[in-house]
Coordinates of C-alpha atoms (C1' of nucleotides) in Angstrom, one line a residue:
Chain A
M1 CA 75.9 12.6 -39.5
L2 CA 78.8 13.6 -37.4
D3 CA 81.3 11.3 -35.8
I4 CA 80.3 10.7 -32.3
Q5 CA 83.9 10.5 -31.1
F6 CA 84.3 14.0 -32.4
I7 CA 81.3 15.2 -30.4
R8 CA 82.6 13.5 -27.2
D9 CA 85.8 15.2 -27.8
N10 CA 84.6 18.7 -28.6
P11 CA 81.3 19.2 -27.0
K12 CA 81.5 22.9 -26.7
L13 CA 82.8 23.4 -30.2
V14 CA 79.9 21.3 -31.6
E15 CA 77.3 23.3 -29.6
E16 CA 78.9 26.6 -30.7
K17 CA 79.3 25.8 -34.4
S18 CA 75.8 24.4 -34.6
K19 CA 74.4 27.7 -33.1
Q20 CA 76.3 29.5 -35.9
K21 CA 74.2 27.5 -38.2
G22 CA 71.1 28.5 -36.3
I23 CA 70.5 25.1 -35.0
D24 CA 70.2 24.5 -31.4
V25 CA 71.8 21.3 -30.3
N26 CA 71.9 20.0 -26.7
V27 CA 75.2 18.1 -26.8
G28 CA 74.9 17.4 -23.1
D29 CA 71.8 15.4 -23.6
L30 CA 73.2 13.5 -26.5
L31 CA 76.4 12.6 -24.6
L32 CA 74.1 11.4 -21.7
L33 CA 72.3 9.1 -24.2
D34 CA 75.5 8.0 -25.6
E35 CA 76.9 6.9 -22.1
R36 CA 73.7 5.2 -21.4
R37 CA 73.8 3.3 -24.7
R38 CA 77.4 2.4 -24.3
K39 CA 76.8 1.0 -20.8
L40 CA 74.0 -1.1 -22.0
V41 CA 75.9 -2.3 -25.0
T42 CA 78.9 -3.3 -22.8
D43 CA 76.6 -5.1 -20.4
A44 CA 75.0 -7.0 -23.1
E45 CA 78.2 -8.0 -24.7
K46 CA 79.3 -9.4 -21.4
L47 CA 76.3 -11.5 -21.2
R48 CA 76.7 -12.7 -24.8
A49 CA 80.3 -13.6 -24.0
E50 CA 79.0 -15.7 -21.1
R51 CA 76.4 -17.3 -23.3
N52 CA 79.0 -18.1 -26.1
E53 CA 81.1 -19.8 -23.5
L54 CA 78.3 -21.8 -22.3
S55 CA 77.4 -22.9 -25.8
A56 CA 81.0 -23.8 -26.7
D57 CA 80.9 -26.0 -23.5
A58 CA 77.8 -27.7 -24.7
K59 CA 78.8 -28.3 -28.3
G60 CA 78.7 -31.7 -29.7
K61 CA 77.3 -33.3 -26.6
K62 CA 73.9 -32.9 -24.9
P63 CA 73.7 -29.9 -22.6
T64 CA 73.2 -30.7 -18.8
P65 CA 70.2 -29.4 -17.0
A66 CA 72.3 -26.8 -15.2
Q67 CA 73.7 -25.5 -18.5
I68 CA 70.2 -25.2 -19.8
E69 CA 69.1 -23.5 -16.7
K70 CA 71.9 -21.0 -16.9
G71 CA 71.3 -20.4 -20.5
K72 CA 67.7 -19.6 -19.8
K73 CA 68.7 -17.0 -17.2
L74 CA 71.2 -15.3 -19.6
K75 CA 68.5 -15.1 -22.3
D76 CA 66.1 -13.4 -19.8
K77 CA 68.7 -11.0 -18.7
L78 CA 69.7 -10.3 -22.4
A79 CA 66.0 -9.8 -23.4
K80 CA 65.6 -7.2 -20.5
L81 CA 68.7 -5.2 -21.5
D82 CA 67.5 -5.3 -25.2
D83 CA 64.2 -3.8 -24.1
E84 CA 66.1 -0.9 -22.3
L85 CA 68.5 -0.5 -25.3
V86 CA 66.0 -0.3 -28.2
P87 CA 64.4 3.2 -27.2
I88 CA 67.6 4.6 -26.1
E89 CA 69.3 3.7 -29.4
E90 CA 66.4 5.4 -31.1
E91 CA 66.6 8.5 -29.3
Y92 CA 70.4 8.6 -29.6
T93 CA 70.3 8.1 -33.4
K94 CA 67.7 10.9 -33.7
A95 CA 69.8 13.1 -31.5
L96 CA 73.0 12.4 -33.3
K97 CA 71.5 13.1 -36.8
A98 CA 70.1 16.3 -35.5
V99 CA 73.7 17.5 -35.2
P100 CA 74.6 19.6 -38.3
N101 CA 78.0 19.1 -40.0
M102 CA 80.7 21.7 -38.7
P103 CA 81.5 24.6 -41.0
T104 CA 85.1 24.9 -42.0
D105 CA 87.0 27.7 -40.6
D106 CA 86.9 29.9 -43.7
V107 CA 83.2 30.0 -43.6
P108 CA 82.1 33.6 -42.4
V109 CA 80.1 33.3 -39.1
G110 CA 76.6 34.9 -39.7
Y111 CA 73.3 34.5 -38.1
S112 CA 71.1 35.4 -41.1
E113 CA 71.1 35.2 -44.9
D114 CA 72.1 38.9 -45.0
E115 CA 75.6 38.0 -43.7
N116 CA 76.5 36.2 -46.8
K117 CA 79.6 37.8 -48.4
V118 CA 79.8 38.7 -51.9
A119 CA 83.3 37.2 -52.6
K120 CA 83.5 38.9 -56.1
T121 CA 81.5 40.4 -59.0
V122 CA 82.3 39.5 -62.4
G123 CA 81.0 41.2 -65.6
E124 CA 79.0 44.5 -66.0
P125 CA 75.1 44.4 -66.2
K126 CA 74.5 45.6 -69.6
D127 CA 73.0 49.1 -70.0
F128 CA 69.7 48.6 -72.0
D129 CA 68.4 51.7 -73.8
F130 CA 64.9 50.5 -73.2
K131 CA 63.2 49.1 -70.1
P132 CA 64.3 45.3 -70.1
K133 CA 61.5 42.8 -69.8
N134 CA 61.6 39.6 -67.6
E135 CA 61.7 36.2 -69.1
Y136 CA 57.9 35.7 -69.0
E137 CA 57.1 39.1 -70.5
L138 CA 59.5 38.1 -73.4
A139 CA 58.2 34.5 -73.7
E140 CA 54.5 34.6 -73.2
P141 CA 53.6 36.8 -76.1
R142 CA 55.6 34.7 -78.4
D143 CA 54.3 31.5 -77.0
L144 CA 57.5 30.1 -75.9
I145 CA 56.3 29.5 -72.3
D146 CA 52.6 28.5 -71.6
K147 CA 51.9 28.6 -67.9
E148 CA 48.1 29.3 -68.4
R149 CA 47.4 25.9 -69.9
A150 CA 49.9 24.2 -67.6
A151 CA 47.9 25.6 -64.6
K152 CA 44.9 24.0 -66.1
I153 CA 46.6 20.6 -66.2
T154 CA 48.7 20.8 -63.0
G155 CA 47.9 23.7 -61.0
S156 CA 50.5 26.5 -60.5
R157 CA 54.3 26.5 -60.8
F158 CA 54.3 24.2 -64.0
A159 CA 54.9 25.3 -67.6
Y160 CA 54.9 24.2 -71.0
L161 CA 58.4 25.3 -72.5
K162 CA 58.0 25.6 -76.2
G163 CA 59.8 26.0 -79.5
D164 CA 63.2 27.6 -79.7
L165 CA 63.3 27.7 -75.9
V166 CA 63.4 24.0 -75.8
R167 CA 66.1 23.9 -78.5
L168 CA 68.1 26.3 -76.4
Q169 CA 67.8 24.1 -73.4
F170 CA 69.2 21.2 -75.3
A171 CA 71.9 23.4 -76.7
I172 CA 72.9 24.2 -73.1
I173 CA 72.9 20.6 -72.1
Q174 CA 75.2 19.8 -75.0
F175 CA 77.6 22.6 -74.2
V176 CA 77.9 21.5 -70.5
L177 CA 78.5 17.8 -71.4
Q178 CA 81.0 18.9 -73.9
T179 CA 82.8 21.2 -71.5
L180 CA 83.0 18.7 -68.6
N181 CA 84.3 16.1 -70.9
D182 CA 87.2 18.3 -71.8
V183 CA 90.3 17.3 -69.7
E184 CA 92.1 20.4 -71.0
I185 CA 89.5 22.8 -69.5
I186 CA 89.6 20.9 -66.3
E187 CA 93.3 20.9 -66.2
K188 CA 93.3 24.7 -66.8
L189 CA 91.0 25.5 -64.0
I190 CA 92.9 23.2 -61.6
R191 CA 96.0 25.1 -62.5
E192 CA 94.6 28.5 -62.3
N193 CA 93.2 27.9 -58.9
D194 CA 96.3 26.1 -57.7
L195 CA 94.4 23.0 -56.7
N196 CA 96.0 19.7 -55.8
I197 CA 93.8 17.3 -57.6
V198 CA 93.9 15.3 -60.9
A199 CA 92.2 16.4 -64.2
K200 CA 89.7 13.6 -64.8
P201 CA 86.5 14.4 -66.8
F202 CA 82.9 14.1 -65.7
T203 CA 81.0 11.1 -66.6
P204 CA 77.5 11.9 -67.8
V205 CA 74.7 10.2 -65.9
I206 CA 71.0 10.0 -66.3
P207 CA 70.0 8.7 -62.8
P208 CA 66.6 7.5 -61.7
A209 CA 64.4 10.2 -60.9
M210 CA 62.9 8.5 -57.7
L211 CA 64.4 6.8 -54.7
R212 CA 63.4 4.9 -51.7
T213 CA 63.1 6.4 -48.2
E214 CA 66.1 4.4 -46.7
P215 CA 68.9 5.7 -48.9
Y216 CA 67.2 9.1 -49.2
A217 CA 67.2 9.5 -45.4
A218 CA 70.7 8.3 -45.2
S219 CA 71.8 11.0 -47.6
A220 CA 70.7 13.6 -45.1
R221 CA 68.8 15.3 -48.0
L222 CA 65.3 14.0 -47.4
N223 CA 63.2 16.9 -46.4
A224 CA 59.6 15.9 -46.8
E225 CA 57.8 18.8 -45.4
E226 CA 59.1 21.6 -47.6
V227 CA 60.9 20.0 -50.5
T228 CA 60.0 16.4 -51.5
Y229 CA 57.1 14.9 -53.3
R230 CA 56.0 11.3 -52.7
A231 CA 55.8 9.3 -55.9
G232 CA 53.4 6.7 -56.9
Q233 CA 51.0 4.9 -54.6
P234 CA 51.6 5.2 -50.8
E235 CA 52.8 1.5 -50.6
D236 CA 55.5 2.2 -53.3
D237 CA 58.0 3.9 -50.8
L238 CA 59.2 6.1 -53.4
W239 CA 60.1 9.9 -53.6
L240 CA 60.6 12.2 -56.6
N241 CA 64.0 13.3 -56.4
A242 CA 64.5 17.0 -55.9
S243 CA 67.8 17.1 -57.5
A244 CA 69.9 14.6 -59.5
E245 CA 72.3 15.0 -56.5
H246 CA 70.0 12.8 -54.4
T247 CA 70.2 9.9 -56.7
L248 CA 73.8 10.4 -57.4
C249 CA 75.1 10.7 -54.0
T250 CA 73.2 7.5 -52.8
M251 CA 74.6 5.6 -55.8
Y252 CA 77.4 4.0 -53.8
W253 CA 75.4 3.5 -50.6
N254 CA 76.9 0.8 -48.5
E255 CA 80.0 0.5 -50.8
I256 CA 83.7 0.5 -50.4
L257 CA 85.4 2.1 -53.4
P258 CA 89.0 1.3 -54.3
E259 CA 91.2 4.4 -54.0
E260 CA 92.4 4.0 -57.6
N261 CA 88.8 4.9 -58.6
L262 CA 88.8 8.3 -56.9
P263 CA 87.9 10.9 -57.6
I264 CA 84.6 9.8 -59.3
R265 CA 83.1 12.7 -61.1
Y266 CA 79.7 12.7 -62.5
I267 CA 77.5 15.1 -64.4
G268 CA 74.0 14.1 -63.9
Y269 CA 71.0 15.1 -65.8
S270 CA 67.6 14.8 -64.2
T271 CA 64.3 16.4 -63.9
S272 CA 63.9 17.8 -60.4
F273 CA 60.7 18.1 -58.4
R274 CA 60.0 20.4 -55.4
R275 CA 57.0 21.1 -53.3
E276 CA 58.1 24.7 -52.6
A277 CA 55.8 24.5 -49.6
G278 CA 55.7 27.9 -47.8
T279 CA 56.7 29.8 -50.7
Y280 CA 53.1 31.0 -51.9
G281 CA 53.2 34.0 -53.9
K282 CA 57.0 34.2 -53.9
D283 CA 58.5 34.4 -57.4
A284 CA 54.9 33.6 -58.7
E285 CA 55.7 35.1 -62.4
G286 CA 57.7 33.2 -64.8
I287 CA 59.9 30.0 -64.5
F288 CA 62.2 31.1 -61.7
R289 CA 60.6 28.8 -59.0
M290 CA 58.8 25.8 -60.4
H291 CA 57.6 22.4 -59.1
Q292 CA 59.4 20.8 -61.8
F293 CA 62.6 21.9 -63.6
D294 CA 65.5 20.1 -65.3
K295 CA 69.0 20.4 -63.9
L296 CA 72.5 19.4 -64.7
E297 CA 74.3 18.7 -61.4
M298 CA 77.8 17.7 -60.7
E299 CA 78.7 15.1 -58.1
V300 CA 82.1 14.1 -56.8
F301 CA 83.4 11.4 -54.5
S302 CA 86.8 11.8 -53.3
T303 CA 89.3 11.0 -50.5
A304 CA 89.2 13.3 -47.6
E305 CA 92.4 15.2 -48.4
T306 CA 91.1 16.2 -51.8
G307 CA 87.4 17.0 -50.8
P308 CA 88.0 20.8 -50.1
D309 CA 89.9 21.2 -53.4
E310 CA 87.2 19.3 -55.3
H311 CA 84.8 21.9 -54.0
L312 CA 86.9 24.6 -55.3
L313 CA 87.1 23.0 -58.8
L314 CA 83.3 22.7 -58.9
V315 CA 83.0 26.4 -58.2
A316 CA 85.7 27.2 -60.8
I317 CA 83.8 25.1 -63.3
Q318 CA 80.5 27.0 -62.4
E319 CA 82.2 30.3 -62.9
Y320 CA 83.7 29.0 -66.2
L321 CA 80.4 27.9 -67.4
V322 CA 78.7 31.2 -66.6
Q323 CA 81.4 33.2 -68.1
Q324 CA 81.2 31.3 -71.3
L325 CA 77.6 32.5 -71.5
E326 CA 78.9 36.0 -70.7
L327 CA 76.4 36.5 -68.0
P328 CA 77.2 39.1 -65.1
Y329 CA 77.4 37.3 -61.8
Q330 CA 78.4 37.3 -58.2
V331 CA 80.2 34.7 -56.2
I332 CA 78.6 34.4 -52.7
Q333 CA 80.5 32.9 -49.8
K334 CA 77.6 31.7 -47.8
C335 CA 77.7 32.3 -44.1
T336 CA 77.3 29.7 -41.5
F337 CA 73.6 30.2 -41.1
D338 CA 72.9 29.8 -44.9
I339 CA 75.0 26.8 -46.0
G340 CA 72.7 24.3 -44.7
K341 CA 72.8 21.5 -42.2
P342 CA 75.0 19.0 -44.0
N343 CA 77.4 21.5 -45.4
A344 CA 80.8 22.1 -44.3
R345 CA 81.2 25.1 -46.9
G346 CA 78.8 26.5 -49.4
I347 CA 79.2 28.8 -52.3
D348 CA 76.4 30.2 -54.5
I349 CA 76.7 31.9 -57.7
N350 CA 74.1 34.6 -58.4
C351 CA 73.6 35.7 -62.0
W352 CA 72.3 39.1 -63.0
F353 CA 68.6 39.3 -64.0
P354 CA 67.9 42.5 -65.8
G355 CA 64.1 41.9 -65.7
Q356 CA 64.3 42.2 -62.0
G357 CA 67.3 44.5 -61.6
Q358 CA 69.1 42.1 -59.2
Y359 CA 71.4 39.2 -58.7
R360 CA 69.6 36.0 -57.9
E361 CA 70.9 32.4 -57.1
T362 CA 71.4 30.2 -60.1
H363 CA 74.1 27.9 -58.7
T364 CA 75.1 26.4 -55.4
A365 CA 78.2 24.3 -54.5
D366 CA 78.0 22.2 -51.4
F367 CA 81.1 20.8 -49.7
I368 CA 79.7 18.1 -47.4
S369 CA 83.0 16.5 -46.2
D370 CA 82.3 13.0 -44.8
Y371 CA 78.8 14.0 -43.2
Q372 CA 76.9 12.3 -45.9
A373 CA 79.3 9.4 -46.4
R374 CA 79.2 8.4 -42.8
D375 CA 75.5 7.6 -42.8
L376 CA 75.5 6.4 -46.4
K377 CA 78.5 4.2 -45.5
I378 CA 80.4 5.1 -48.6
R379 CA 84.1 4.4 -48.0
T380 CA 87.2 3.9 -49.8
R381 CA 90.0 1.4 -49.3
R382 CA 93.2 3.2 -49.5
K383 CA 96.3 1.8 -51.1
D384 CA 97.7 0.7 -47.6
G385 CA 94.4 -1.3 -46.9
K386 CA 92.9 1.3 -44.5
V387 CA 89.2 2.0 -45.0
E388 CA 88.1 5.6 -44.8
L389 CA 84.9 7.6 -45.4
V390 CA 84.8 9.4 -48.7
H391 CA 84.1 13.2 -49.1
T392 CA 81.1 14.3 -51.1
N393 CA 80.6 17.3 -53.1
D394 CA 77.8 18.4 -55.3
A395 CA 77.1 21.5 -57.3
T396 CA 74.8 22.8 -60.0
A397 CA 76.2 23.1 -63.5
F398 CA 73.0 24.7 -64.7
A399 CA 69.5 24.7 -63.3
L400 CA 68.1 25.0 -66.8
G401 CA 65.0 26.9 -65.9
R402 CA 66.8 29.7 -64.2
I403 CA 69.6 29.8 -66.7
L404 CA 67.2 30.1 -69.6
K405 CA 65.7 33.0 -67.7
A406 CA 69.1 34.5 -67.3
I407 CA 69.9 34.2 -71.0
M408 CA 66.6 35.5 -72.0
E409 CA 66.8 38.5 -69.9
N410 CA 70.3 39.5 -70.5
Y411 CA 70.3 38.8 -74.3
Q412 CA 66.9 40.4 -75.1
T413 CA 66.5 42.9 -77.9
Q414 CA 64.2 45.9 -77.8
D415 CA 61.8 44.1 -80.1
G416 CA 61.5 41.3 -77.7
H417 CA 63.8 38.8 -79.3
I418 CA 66.7 36.9 -77.8
I419 CA 70.1 36.8 -79.2
V420 CA 71.6 33.1 -78.8
P421 CA 75.0 33.3 -76.7
E422 CA 77.8 32.5 -79.0
V423 CA 79.1 29.3 -77.3
L424 CA 75.6 27.8 -77.8
R425 CA 75.1 28.5 -81.6
P426 CA 77.0 25.5 -82.8
Y427 CA 74.4 23.3 -80.8
M428 CA 71.6 25.2 -82.4
G429 CA 72.6 24.8 -86.0
G430 CA 74.2 28.3 -86.0
Q431 CA 71.0 30.1 -85.2
T432 CA 71.7 33.5 -83.7
E433 CA 68.4 34.7 -82.5
I434 CA 65.2 33.4 -80.9
Chain B
rG1 C1' 49.4 -9.2 -63.2
rG2 C1' 50.5 -15.1 -63.4
rA3 C1' 54.4 -19.2 -62.4
rG4 C1' 59.2 -20.4 -60.6
rA5 C1' 64.3 -19.6 -58.6
rG6 C1' 67.3 -17.1 -55.3
rG7 C1' 69.8 -13.2 -51.9
rU8 C1' 76.4 -15.7 -47.8
rG9 C1' 83.0 -11.9 -47.5
rU10 C1' 86.2 -7.8 -53.3
rC11 C1' 84.0 -11.7 -56.7
rC12 C1' 82.4 -17.0 -57.6
rG13 C1' 80.6 -20.5 -54.4
rA14 C1' 79.8 -24.4 -50.2
rG15 C1' 77.3 -24.8 -45.8
rC16 C1' 71.0 -26.3 -44.0
rG17 C1' 70.9 -26.3 -35.5
rG18 C1' 76.5 -26.3 -31.6
rU19 C1' 83.3 -27.7 -34.0
rC20 C1' 81.0 -21.3 -38.7
rG21 C1' 83.4 -15.0 -39.4
rA22 C1' 82.1 -18.9 -42.1
rA23 C1' 85.0 -24.7 -46.7
rG24 C1' 87.0 -24.3 -51.6
rG25 C1' 88.3 -21.3 -55.6
rA26 C1' 89.5 -16.4 -58.1
rG27 C1' 91.4 -11.9 -56.9
rC28 C1' 94.7 -8.7 -54.0
rU29 C1' 99.3 -8.1 -50.7
rU30 C1' 104.0 -10.0 -49.2
rG31 C1' 107.9 -13.5 -49.4
rU32 C1' 110.9 -17.6 -52.0
rC33 C1' 112.5 -18.7 -56.8
rU34 C1' 113.8 -15.8 -61.7
rU35 C1' 118.3 -11.2 -65.4
rG36 C1' 112.8 -9.5 -65.6
rA37 C1' 108.0 -11.4 -66.0
rA38 C1' 104.9 -15.6 -65.9
rA39 C1' 104.3 -20.2 -63.6
rA40 C1' 105.0 -22.8 -59.0
rC41 C1' 105.2 -22.7 -53.6
rA42 C1' 104.5 -20.3 -48.7
rA43 C1' 102.0 -16.8 -45.6
rG44 C1' 98.5 -12.9 -45.1
rU45 C1' 93.9 -10.7 -46.8
rG46 C1' 85.9 -8.4 -44.3
rU47 C1' 83.2 -4.4 -41.7
rG48 C1' 81.0 -2.1 -37.6
rU49 C1' 80.6 -1.4 -32.2
rC50 C1' 82.6 -1.3 -27.1
rG51 C1' 87.2 -1.2 -24.0
rG52 C1' 92.6 0.1 -24.7
rC53 C1' 97.9 5.0 -25.9
rA54 C1' 98.9 0.5 -28.4
rA55 C1' 99.7 -4.7 -29.2
rC56 C1' 95.2 -6.7 -28.5
rG57 C1' 90.6 -8.2 -26.3
rA58 C1' 85.1 -8.7 -26.3
rU59 C1' 81.0 -8.4 -29.3
rA60 C1' 77.8 -8.1 -33.7
rC61 C1' 77.1 -8.8 -38.9
rC62 C1' 75.5 -14.8 -43.9
rG63 C1' 68.9 -9.4 -47.7
rU64 C1' 65.6 -6.8 -43.5
rG65 C1' 62.6 -7.4 -39.1
rG66 C1' 60.3 -10.8 -35.8
rG67 C1' 60.0 -15.8 -33.6
rU68 C1' 61.5 -21.0 -31.8
rU69 C1' 66.0 -22.8 -28.9
rC70 C1' 70.4 -23.4 -23.6
rG71 C1' 72.6 -22.4 -28.6
rA72 C1' 70.4 -20.0 -35.6
rA73 C1' 73.9 -18.5 -41.8
rU74 C1' 71.2 -23.1 -40.8
rC75 C1' 64.2 -24.1 -38.4
rC76 C1' 59.4 -20.9 -38.5
rC77 C1' 56.7 -16.2 -39.9
rA78 C1' 56.4 -11.4 -42.3
rC79 C1' 58.5 -7.9 -45.5
rC80 C1' 62.2 -6.2 -49.1
rC81 C1' 65.0 -6.9 -53.2
rU82 C1' 67.1 -9.5 -57.5
rC83 C1' 66.7 -13.0 -61.6
rU84 C1' 64.0 -16.4 -65.3
rC85 C1' 59.5 -17.4 -68.1
rC86 C1' 54.4 -15.7 -69.5
rG87 C1' 51.3 -11.5 -69.9
rC88 C1' 51.0 -6.1 -70.4
rC89 C1' 53.8 -1.8 -72.0
rA90 C1' 57.5 3.0 -73.5

RNA sequence: GGAGAGGUGUCCGAGCGGUCGAAGGAGCUUGUCUUGAAAACAAGUGUGUCGGCAACGAUACCGUGGGUUCGAAUCCCACCCUCUCCGCCA
């Protein structure tokens, strides 16, 4: 959530920037609630101060009947105030959480997805001297993907991934872990992009794939309707995570991290689950949009000063990874409308899919500033003793389903086979073709 | 699933109706001493909210929520979580 003090100080700006995100926020109503809440809180505190005084007078000895009488009155008044405060507090919190994060100034203002900007295009789509197939047309006849049987077992949007495709997925995982553990590569990317942050490798993490409602809601990522599956029995209070990011960003919930530990960089590997409600018929073929997919996700906790640069590092890493696979791609600077409620800045990478003849989203990098950390209460104790909110960043390393599809389509041969990208061959025992 | 123990500050740990934001210790910071370090000694050291330019003041927080009471970390109820043993199991 946003800092209420910031909203008090900049009501017009908050309303305007929210509108740029396509979110209508009534700051006037929120501030009215804020005022009423503060008045009640102040009144209640005055009564409590009186009560504390009274009970300090009574300590040790038996309280007089007059003291007891006065205490009872205070108690009644407090109870009344409390009854008023509870619903207002509830409404206030709801209204405050409805306010989106403010986009940074370099985010282009736009009111639809179409206003995203292509920041750059890297690599040339290959000229095939045959009509390129999509990943499903390549895989299905060779029994590398079985969606038919999966449908029998689970319904739509699930698949059995098989054979060399699985080996390719594990090769990608190894390649990413290797790359993100390489300080020299990180150092190089920091230098090339002129970033003011340290070269510290990413620690691999396999997080839990489920989480409880309370931390999930605090992460500003719980989107039950469209995205998230409930897990287990209703009484279990567990959700299936829709990205490793959700169980990574909540990891330090309610903690104060020493500044020396920052930045904390993680590369998480997790199966992700998405309901994909409201997408019926969209991307129905193949494995582009599934209810279940594996994903490698980067997550960074940092100080406020380094948050924006950490974001740029994550984008640089994404580009590096895609370049190593020699996939043509575009970097998309998402406009205010498209970056999402908790984001201050959002960059996508769209890879070229010859089977569809278009660039499509394979990566996203979210800079969330302190918006997540405020509600999650993740703070850092600075060297001077001051306690501040951390900044969080998360970004896709590879969404494995989509990147498999990209590799298959870009590396296909006329006879329907797939050349293994060079950087992955060491992780496949030197195998050059699938 | 059965039986038991427990959740207190950065950590360990005491407190079991008012003197408790909380003993004691460790850690950390600063100072004295020292060529330097260690040791010793002294002082300081939680977070949030509200008010204030600030110094500061008020208030809340001892797993969470409710209750009893003039007054709750302390008593009662419910829930959550953790640990140990047994059972089951990857």
